[in-house]
mmCIF file with all atom_site columns, C-alpha atoms in Angstrom:
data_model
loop_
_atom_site.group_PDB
_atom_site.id
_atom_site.type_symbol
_atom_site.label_atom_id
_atom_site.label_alt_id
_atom_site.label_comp_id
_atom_site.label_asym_id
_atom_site.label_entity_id
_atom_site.label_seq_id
_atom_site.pdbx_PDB_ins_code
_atom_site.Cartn_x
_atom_site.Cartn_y
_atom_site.Cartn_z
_atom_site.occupancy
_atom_site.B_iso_or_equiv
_atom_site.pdbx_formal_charge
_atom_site.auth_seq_id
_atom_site.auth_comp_id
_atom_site.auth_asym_id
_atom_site.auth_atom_id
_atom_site.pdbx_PDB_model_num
ATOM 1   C CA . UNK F 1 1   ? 61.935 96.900  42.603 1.00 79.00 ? 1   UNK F CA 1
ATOM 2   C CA . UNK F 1 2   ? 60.212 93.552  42.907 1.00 91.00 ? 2   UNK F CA 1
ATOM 3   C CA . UNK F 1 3   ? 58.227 92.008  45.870 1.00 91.00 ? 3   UNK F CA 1
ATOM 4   C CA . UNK F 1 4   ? 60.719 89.780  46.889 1.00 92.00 ? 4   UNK F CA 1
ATOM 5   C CA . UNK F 1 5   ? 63.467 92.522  46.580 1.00 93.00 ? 5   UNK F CA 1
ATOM 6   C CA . UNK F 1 6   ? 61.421 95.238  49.212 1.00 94.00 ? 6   UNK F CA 1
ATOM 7   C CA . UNK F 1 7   ? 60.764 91.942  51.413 1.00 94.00 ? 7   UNK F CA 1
ATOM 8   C CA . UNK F 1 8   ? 64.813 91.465  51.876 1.00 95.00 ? 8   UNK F CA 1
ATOM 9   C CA . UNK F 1 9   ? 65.526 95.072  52.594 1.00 95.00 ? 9   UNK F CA 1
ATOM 10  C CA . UNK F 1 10  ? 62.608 95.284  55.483 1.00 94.00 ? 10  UNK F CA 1
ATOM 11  C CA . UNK F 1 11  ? 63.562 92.254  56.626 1.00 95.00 ? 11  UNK F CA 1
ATOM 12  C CA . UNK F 1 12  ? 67.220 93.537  57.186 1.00 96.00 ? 12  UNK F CA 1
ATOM 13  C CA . UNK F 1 13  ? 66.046 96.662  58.822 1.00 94.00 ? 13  UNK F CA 1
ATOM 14  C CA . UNK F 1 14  ? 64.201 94.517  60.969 1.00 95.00 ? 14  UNK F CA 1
ATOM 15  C CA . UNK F 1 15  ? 67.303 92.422  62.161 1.00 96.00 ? 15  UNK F CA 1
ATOM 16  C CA . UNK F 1 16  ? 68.500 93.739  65.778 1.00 96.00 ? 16  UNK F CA 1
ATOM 17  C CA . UNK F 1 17  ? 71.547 96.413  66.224 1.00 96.00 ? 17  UNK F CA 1
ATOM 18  C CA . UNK F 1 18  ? 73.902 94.202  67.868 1.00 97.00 ? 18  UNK F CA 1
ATOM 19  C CA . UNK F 1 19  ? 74.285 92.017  64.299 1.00 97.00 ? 19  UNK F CA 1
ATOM 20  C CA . UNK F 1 20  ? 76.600 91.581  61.722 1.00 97.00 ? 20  UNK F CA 1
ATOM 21  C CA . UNK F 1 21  ? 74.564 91.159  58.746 1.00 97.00 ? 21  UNK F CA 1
ATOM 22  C CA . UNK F 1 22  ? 76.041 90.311  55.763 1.00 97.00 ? 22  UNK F CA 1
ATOM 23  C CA . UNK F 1 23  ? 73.663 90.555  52.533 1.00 95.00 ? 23  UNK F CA 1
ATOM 24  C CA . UNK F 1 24  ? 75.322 88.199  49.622 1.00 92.00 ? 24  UNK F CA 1
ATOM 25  C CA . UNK F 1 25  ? 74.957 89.773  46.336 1.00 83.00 ? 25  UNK F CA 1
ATOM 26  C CA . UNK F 1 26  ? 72.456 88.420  43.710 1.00 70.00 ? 26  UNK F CA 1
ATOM 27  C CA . UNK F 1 27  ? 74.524 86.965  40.470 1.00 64.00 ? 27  UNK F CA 1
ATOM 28  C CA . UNK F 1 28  ? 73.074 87.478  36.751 1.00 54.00 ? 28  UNK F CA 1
ATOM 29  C CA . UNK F 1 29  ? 72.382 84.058  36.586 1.00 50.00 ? 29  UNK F CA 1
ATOM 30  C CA . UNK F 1 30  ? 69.797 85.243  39.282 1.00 48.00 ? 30  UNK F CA 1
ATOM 31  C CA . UNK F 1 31  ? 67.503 87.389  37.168 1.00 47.00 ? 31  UNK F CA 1
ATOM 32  C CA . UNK F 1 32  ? 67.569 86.104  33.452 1.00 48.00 ? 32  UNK F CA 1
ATOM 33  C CA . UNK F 1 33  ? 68.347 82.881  31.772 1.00 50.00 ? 33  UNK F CA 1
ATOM 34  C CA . UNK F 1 34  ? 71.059 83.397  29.633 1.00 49.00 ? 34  UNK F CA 1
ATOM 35  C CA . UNK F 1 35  ? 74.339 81.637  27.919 1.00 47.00 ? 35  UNK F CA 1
ATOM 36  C CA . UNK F 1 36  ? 76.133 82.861  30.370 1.00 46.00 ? 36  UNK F CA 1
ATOM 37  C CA . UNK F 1 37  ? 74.533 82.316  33.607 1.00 51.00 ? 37  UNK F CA 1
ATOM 38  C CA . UNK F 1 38  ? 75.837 78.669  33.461 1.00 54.00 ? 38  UNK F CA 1
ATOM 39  C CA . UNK F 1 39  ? 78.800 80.313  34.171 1.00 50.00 ? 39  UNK F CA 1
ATOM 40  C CA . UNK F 1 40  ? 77.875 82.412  36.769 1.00 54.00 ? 40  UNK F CA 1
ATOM 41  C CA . UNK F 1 41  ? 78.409 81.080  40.553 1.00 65.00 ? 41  UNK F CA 1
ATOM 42  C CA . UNK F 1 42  ? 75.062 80.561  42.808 1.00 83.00 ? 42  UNK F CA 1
ATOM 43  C CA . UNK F 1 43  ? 74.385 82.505  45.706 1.00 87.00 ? 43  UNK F CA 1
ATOM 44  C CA . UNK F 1 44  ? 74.397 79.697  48.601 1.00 93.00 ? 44  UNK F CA 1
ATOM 45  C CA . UNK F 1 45  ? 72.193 82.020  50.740 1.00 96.00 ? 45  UNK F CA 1
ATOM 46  C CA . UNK F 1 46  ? 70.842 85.562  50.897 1.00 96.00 ? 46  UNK F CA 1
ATOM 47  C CA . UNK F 1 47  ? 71.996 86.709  54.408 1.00 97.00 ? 47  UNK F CA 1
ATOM 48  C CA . UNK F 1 48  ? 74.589 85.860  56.534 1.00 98.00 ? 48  UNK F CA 1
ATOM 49  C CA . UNK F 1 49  ? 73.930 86.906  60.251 1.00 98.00 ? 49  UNK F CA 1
ATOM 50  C CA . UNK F 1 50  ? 76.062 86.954  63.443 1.00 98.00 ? 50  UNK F CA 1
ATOM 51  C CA . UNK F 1 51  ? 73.946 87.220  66.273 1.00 97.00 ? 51  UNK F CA 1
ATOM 52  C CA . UNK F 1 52  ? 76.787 88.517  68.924 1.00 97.00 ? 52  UNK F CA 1
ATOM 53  C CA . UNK F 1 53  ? 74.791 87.891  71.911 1.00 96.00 ? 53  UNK F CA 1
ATOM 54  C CA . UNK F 1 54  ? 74.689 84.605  71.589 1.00 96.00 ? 54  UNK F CA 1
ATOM 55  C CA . UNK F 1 55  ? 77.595 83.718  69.150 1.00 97.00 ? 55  UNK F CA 1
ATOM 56  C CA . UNK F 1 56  ? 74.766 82.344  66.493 1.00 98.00 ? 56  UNK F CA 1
ATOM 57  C CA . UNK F 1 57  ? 75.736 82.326  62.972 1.00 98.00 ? 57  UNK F CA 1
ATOM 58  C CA . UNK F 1 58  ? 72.169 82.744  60.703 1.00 98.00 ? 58  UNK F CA 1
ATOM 59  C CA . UNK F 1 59  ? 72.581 81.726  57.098 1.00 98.00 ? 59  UNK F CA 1
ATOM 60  C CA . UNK F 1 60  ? 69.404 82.215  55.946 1.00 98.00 ? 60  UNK F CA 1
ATOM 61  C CA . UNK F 1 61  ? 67.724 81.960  52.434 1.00 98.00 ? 61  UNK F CA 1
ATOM 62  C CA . UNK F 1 62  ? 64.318 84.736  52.013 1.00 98.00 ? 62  UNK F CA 1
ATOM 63  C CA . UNK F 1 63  ? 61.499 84.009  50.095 1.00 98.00 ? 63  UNK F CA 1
ATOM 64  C CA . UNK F 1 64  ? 57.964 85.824  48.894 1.00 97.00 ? 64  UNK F CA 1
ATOM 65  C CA . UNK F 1 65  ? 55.106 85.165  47.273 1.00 97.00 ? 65  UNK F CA 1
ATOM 66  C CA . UNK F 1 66  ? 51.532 86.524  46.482 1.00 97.00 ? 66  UNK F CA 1
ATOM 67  C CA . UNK F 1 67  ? 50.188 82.961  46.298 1.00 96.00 ? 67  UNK F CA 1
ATOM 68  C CA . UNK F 1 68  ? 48.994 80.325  48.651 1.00 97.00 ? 68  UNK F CA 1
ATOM 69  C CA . UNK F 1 69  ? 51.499 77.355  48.150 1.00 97.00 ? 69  UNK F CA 1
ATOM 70  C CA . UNK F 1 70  ? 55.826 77.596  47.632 1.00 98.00 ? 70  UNK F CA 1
ATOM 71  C CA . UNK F 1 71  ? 57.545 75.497  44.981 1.00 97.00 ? 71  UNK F CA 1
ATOM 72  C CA . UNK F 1 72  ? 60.557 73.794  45.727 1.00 97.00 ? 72  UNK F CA 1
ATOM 73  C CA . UNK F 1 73  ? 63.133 71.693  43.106 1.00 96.00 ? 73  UNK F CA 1
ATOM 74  C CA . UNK F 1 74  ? 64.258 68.072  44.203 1.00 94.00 ? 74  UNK F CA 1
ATOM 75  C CA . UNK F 1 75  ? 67.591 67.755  45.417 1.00 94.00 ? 75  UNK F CA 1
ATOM 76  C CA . UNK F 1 76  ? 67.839 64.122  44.077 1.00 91.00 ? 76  UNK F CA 1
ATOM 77  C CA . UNK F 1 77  ? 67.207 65.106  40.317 1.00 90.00 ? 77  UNK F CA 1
ATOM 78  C CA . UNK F 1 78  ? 69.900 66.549  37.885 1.00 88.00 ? 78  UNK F CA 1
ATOM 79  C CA . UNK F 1 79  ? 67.169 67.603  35.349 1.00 86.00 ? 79  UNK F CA 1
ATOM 80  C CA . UNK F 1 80  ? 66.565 71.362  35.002 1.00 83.00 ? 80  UNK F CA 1
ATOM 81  C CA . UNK F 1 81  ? 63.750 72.627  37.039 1.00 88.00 ? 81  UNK F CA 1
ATOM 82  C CA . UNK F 1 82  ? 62.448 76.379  37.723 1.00 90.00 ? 82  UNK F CA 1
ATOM 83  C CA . UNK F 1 83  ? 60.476 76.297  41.082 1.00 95.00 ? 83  UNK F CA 1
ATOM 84  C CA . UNK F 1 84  ? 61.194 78.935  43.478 1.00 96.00 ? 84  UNK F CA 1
ATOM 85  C CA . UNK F 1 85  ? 63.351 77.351  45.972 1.00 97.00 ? 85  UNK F CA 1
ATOM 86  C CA . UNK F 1 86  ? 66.481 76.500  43.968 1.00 95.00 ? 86  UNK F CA 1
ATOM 87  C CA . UNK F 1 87  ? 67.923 72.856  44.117 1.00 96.00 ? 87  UNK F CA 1
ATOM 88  C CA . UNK F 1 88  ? 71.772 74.869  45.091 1.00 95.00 ? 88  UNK F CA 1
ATOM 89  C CA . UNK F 1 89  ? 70.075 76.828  47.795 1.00 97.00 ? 89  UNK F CA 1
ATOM 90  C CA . UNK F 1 90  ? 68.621 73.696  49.720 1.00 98.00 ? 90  UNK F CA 1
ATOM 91  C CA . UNK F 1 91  ? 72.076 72.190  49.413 1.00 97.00 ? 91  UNK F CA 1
ATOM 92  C CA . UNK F 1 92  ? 73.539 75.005  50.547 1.00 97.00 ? 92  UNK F CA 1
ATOM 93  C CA . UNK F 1 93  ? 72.375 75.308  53.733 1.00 98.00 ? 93  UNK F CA 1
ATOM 94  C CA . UNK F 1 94  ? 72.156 71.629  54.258 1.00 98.00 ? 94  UNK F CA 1
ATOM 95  C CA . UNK F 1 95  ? 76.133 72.010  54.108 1.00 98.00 ? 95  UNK F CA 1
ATOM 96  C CA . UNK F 1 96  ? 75.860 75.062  56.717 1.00 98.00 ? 96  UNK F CA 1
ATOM 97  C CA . UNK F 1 97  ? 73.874 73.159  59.259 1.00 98.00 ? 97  UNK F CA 1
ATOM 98  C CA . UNK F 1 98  ? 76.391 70.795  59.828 1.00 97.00 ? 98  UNK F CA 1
ATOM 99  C CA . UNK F 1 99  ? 78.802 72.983  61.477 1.00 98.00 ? 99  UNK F CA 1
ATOM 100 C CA . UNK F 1 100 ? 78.159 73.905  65.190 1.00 97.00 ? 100 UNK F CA 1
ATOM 101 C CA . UNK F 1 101 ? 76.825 77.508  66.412 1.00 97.00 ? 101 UNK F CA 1
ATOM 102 C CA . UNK F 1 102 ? 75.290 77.738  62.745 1.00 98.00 ? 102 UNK F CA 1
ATOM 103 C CA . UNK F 1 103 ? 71.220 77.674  62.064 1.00 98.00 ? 103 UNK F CA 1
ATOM 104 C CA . UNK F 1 104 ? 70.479 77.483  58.415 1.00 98.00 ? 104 UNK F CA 1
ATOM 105 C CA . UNK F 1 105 ? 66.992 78.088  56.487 1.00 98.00 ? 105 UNK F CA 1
ATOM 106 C CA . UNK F 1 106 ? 64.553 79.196  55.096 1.00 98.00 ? 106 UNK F CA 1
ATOM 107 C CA . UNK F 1 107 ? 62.365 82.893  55.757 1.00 98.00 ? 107 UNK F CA 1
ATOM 108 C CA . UNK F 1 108 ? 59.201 82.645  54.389 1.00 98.00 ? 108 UNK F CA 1
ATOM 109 C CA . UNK F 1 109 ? 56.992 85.394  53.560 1.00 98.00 ? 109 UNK F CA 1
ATOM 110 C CA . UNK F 1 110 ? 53.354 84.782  52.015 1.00 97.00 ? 110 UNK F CA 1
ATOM 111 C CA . UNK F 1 111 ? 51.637 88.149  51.034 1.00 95.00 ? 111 UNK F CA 1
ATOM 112 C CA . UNK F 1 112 ? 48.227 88.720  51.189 1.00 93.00 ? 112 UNK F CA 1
ATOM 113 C CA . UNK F 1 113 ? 47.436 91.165  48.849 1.00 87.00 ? 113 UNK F CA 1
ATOM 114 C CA . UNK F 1 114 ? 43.570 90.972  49.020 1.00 88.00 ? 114 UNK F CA 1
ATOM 115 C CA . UNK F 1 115 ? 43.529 91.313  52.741 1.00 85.00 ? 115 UNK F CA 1
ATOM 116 C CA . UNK F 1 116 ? 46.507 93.607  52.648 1.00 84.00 ? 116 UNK F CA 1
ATOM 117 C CA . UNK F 1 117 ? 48.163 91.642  55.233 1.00 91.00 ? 117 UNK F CA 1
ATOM 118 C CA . UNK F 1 118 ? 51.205 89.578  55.522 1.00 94.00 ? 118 UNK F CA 1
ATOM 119 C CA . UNK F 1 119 ? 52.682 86.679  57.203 1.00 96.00 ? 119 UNK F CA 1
ATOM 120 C CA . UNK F 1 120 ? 56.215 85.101  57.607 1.00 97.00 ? 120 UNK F CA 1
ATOM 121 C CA . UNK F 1 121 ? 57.405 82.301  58.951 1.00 98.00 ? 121 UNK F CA 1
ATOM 122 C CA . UNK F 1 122 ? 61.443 80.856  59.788 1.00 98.00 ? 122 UNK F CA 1
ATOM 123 C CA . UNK F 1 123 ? 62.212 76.666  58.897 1.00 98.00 ? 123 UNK F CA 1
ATOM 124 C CA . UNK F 1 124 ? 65.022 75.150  59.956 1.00 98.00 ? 124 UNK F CA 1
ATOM 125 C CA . UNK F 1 125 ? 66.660 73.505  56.735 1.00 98.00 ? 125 UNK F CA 1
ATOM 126 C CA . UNK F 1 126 ? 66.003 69.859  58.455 1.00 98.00 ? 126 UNK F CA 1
ATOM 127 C CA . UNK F 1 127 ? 62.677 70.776  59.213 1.00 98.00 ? 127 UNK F CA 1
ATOM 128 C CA . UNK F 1 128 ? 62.105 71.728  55.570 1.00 98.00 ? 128 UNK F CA 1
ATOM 129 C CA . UNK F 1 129 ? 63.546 68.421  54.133 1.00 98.00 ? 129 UNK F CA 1
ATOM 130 C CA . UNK F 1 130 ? 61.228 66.131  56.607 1.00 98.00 ? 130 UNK F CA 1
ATOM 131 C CA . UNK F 1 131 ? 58.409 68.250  55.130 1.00 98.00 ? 131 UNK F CA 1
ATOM 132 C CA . UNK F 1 132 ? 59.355 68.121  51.403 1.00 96.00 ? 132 UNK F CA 1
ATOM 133 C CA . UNK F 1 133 ? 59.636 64.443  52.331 1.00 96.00 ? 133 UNK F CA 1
ATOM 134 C CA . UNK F 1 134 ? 56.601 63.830  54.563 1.00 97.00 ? 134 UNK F CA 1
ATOM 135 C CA . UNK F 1 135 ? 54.372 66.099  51.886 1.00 96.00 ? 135 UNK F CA 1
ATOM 136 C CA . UNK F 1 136 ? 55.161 64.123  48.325 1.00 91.00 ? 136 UNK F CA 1
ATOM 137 C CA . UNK F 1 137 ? 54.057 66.909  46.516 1.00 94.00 ? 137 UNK F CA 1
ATOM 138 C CA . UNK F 1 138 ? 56.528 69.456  44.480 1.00 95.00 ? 138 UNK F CA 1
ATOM 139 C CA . UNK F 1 139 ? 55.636 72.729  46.769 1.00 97.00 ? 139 UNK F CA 1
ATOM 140 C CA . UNK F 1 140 ? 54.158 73.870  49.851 1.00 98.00 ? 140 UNK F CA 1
ATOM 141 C CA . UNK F 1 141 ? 51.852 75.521  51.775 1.00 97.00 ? 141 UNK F CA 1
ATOM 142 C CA . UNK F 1 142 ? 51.539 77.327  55.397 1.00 97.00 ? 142 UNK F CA 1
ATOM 143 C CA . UNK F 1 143 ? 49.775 74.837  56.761 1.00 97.00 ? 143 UNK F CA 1
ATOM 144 C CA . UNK F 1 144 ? 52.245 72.304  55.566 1.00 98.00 ? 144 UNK F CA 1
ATOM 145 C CA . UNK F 1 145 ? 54.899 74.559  57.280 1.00 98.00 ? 145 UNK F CA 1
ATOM 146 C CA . UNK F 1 146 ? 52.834 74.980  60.727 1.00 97.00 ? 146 UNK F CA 1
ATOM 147 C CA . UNK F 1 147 ? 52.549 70.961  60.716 1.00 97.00 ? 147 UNK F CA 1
ATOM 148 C CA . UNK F 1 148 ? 56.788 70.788  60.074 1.00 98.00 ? 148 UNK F CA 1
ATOM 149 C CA . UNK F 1 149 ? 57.904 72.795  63.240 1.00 97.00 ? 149 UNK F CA 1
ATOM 150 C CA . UNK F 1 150 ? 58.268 76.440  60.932 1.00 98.00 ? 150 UNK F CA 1
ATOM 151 C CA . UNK F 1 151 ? 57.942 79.289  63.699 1.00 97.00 ? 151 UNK F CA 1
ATOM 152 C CA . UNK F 1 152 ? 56.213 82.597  62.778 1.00 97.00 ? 152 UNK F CA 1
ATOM 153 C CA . UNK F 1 153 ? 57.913 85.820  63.018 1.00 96.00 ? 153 UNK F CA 1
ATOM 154 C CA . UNK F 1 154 ? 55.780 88.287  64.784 1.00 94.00 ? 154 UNK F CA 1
ATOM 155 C CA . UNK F 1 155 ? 55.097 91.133  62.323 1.00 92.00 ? 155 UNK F CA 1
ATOM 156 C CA . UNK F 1 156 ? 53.819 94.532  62.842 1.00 87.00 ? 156 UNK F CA 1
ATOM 157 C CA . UNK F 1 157 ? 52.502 96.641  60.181 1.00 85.00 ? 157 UNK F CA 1
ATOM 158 C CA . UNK F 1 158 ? 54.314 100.486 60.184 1.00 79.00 ? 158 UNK F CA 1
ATOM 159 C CA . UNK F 1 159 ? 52.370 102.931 57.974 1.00 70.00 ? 159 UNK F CA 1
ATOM 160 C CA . UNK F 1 160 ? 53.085 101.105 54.569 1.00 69.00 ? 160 UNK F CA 1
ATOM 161 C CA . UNK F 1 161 ? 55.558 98.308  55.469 1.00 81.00 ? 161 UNK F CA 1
ATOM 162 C CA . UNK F 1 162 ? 55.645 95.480  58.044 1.00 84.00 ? 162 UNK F CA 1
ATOM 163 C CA . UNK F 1 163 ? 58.428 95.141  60.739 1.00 83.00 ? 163 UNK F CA 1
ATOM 164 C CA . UNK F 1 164 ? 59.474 91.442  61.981 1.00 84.00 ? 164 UNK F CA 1
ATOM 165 C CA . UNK F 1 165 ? 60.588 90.989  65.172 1.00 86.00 ? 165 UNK F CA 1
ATOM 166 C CA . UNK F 1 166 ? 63.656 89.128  63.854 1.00 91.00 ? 166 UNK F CA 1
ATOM 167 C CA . UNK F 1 167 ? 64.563 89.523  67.324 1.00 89.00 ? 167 UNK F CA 1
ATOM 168 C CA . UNK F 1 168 ? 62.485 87.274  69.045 1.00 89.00 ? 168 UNK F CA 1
ATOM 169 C CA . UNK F 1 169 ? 62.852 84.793  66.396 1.00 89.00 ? 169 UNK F CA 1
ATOM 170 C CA . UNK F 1 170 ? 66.586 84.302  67.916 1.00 88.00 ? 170 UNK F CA 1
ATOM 171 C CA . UNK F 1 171 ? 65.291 83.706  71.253 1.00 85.00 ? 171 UNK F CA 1
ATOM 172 C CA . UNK F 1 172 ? 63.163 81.242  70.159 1.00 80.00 ? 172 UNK F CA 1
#
């Protein structure tokens, strides 16, 4: 299992009791380029989560990565690009934010691996499209983030894995 794969499931073991999480399945077009993945519909998010306490609805899109900086595609071009945040997914949850009670964007995870630490990070889908316009460049880094309003996710480190207080996040 990939990185980014491990990174969803602690992540959803990290999300509190009292909500409905709802992971969306990954299509083909997902994991290989093929003839047939033109075919094949897009995910518009990874999770789906009700927070019941506070009648929230989370539609939130994870991502993780070993290195320093985040690529993103531009929303604006029809050309064929391969960064890692997918032109469909920013769209996505652009068209989620408009409805009321609904929060849409973006988890963030950068890995550490030669500190053997880790540290993640929540962006509002407006937030991130100020910053992929205030930035001109084709990707991102934390501190571009931490300048763009992104709020860290407390994380504690269990034995082998890291759990996020997801929790707090909704407060917040």
């Amino acid at each position: 299992m990939n990185e980014g794969k491990k990174f969803e499931q602690i992540f959803k073991k990290s999300i509190p009791d009292y909500c409905l999480t709802i992971r969306l399945n990954d299509t083909a077009q997902s994991f290989k380029k093929s003839n047939f993945a033109r075919f094949t519909p897009k995910n518009k998010c990874d999770f789906v989560v009700f927070n019941t306490q506070t009648q929230t609805l989370y539609c939130l899109e994870l991502k993780s990565t070993k290195y320093k900086s985040i690529s993103f595609e531009d929303i604006y071009s029809d050309e064929e690009q391969e960064k890692m945040i997918h032109k469909h997914q920013i769209l996505s949850l652009i068209d989620f934010s408009e409805f009321n009670h609904v929060i849409s964007g973006f988890i963030l995870n950068f890995r550490d691996e030669k500190n053997d630490m880790e540290r993640t990070y929540f962006q509002d889908i407006r937030d991130f499209l100020k910053m992929c316009k205030d930035i001109k460049k084709k990707s991102f880094n934390e501190l571009d983030l931490l300048t763009h309003n992104a709020m860290k996710i407390d994380g504690e480190r269990k034995r082998i894995n890291y759990v996020w207080n997801v929790e707090k996040m909704f407060e917040r």
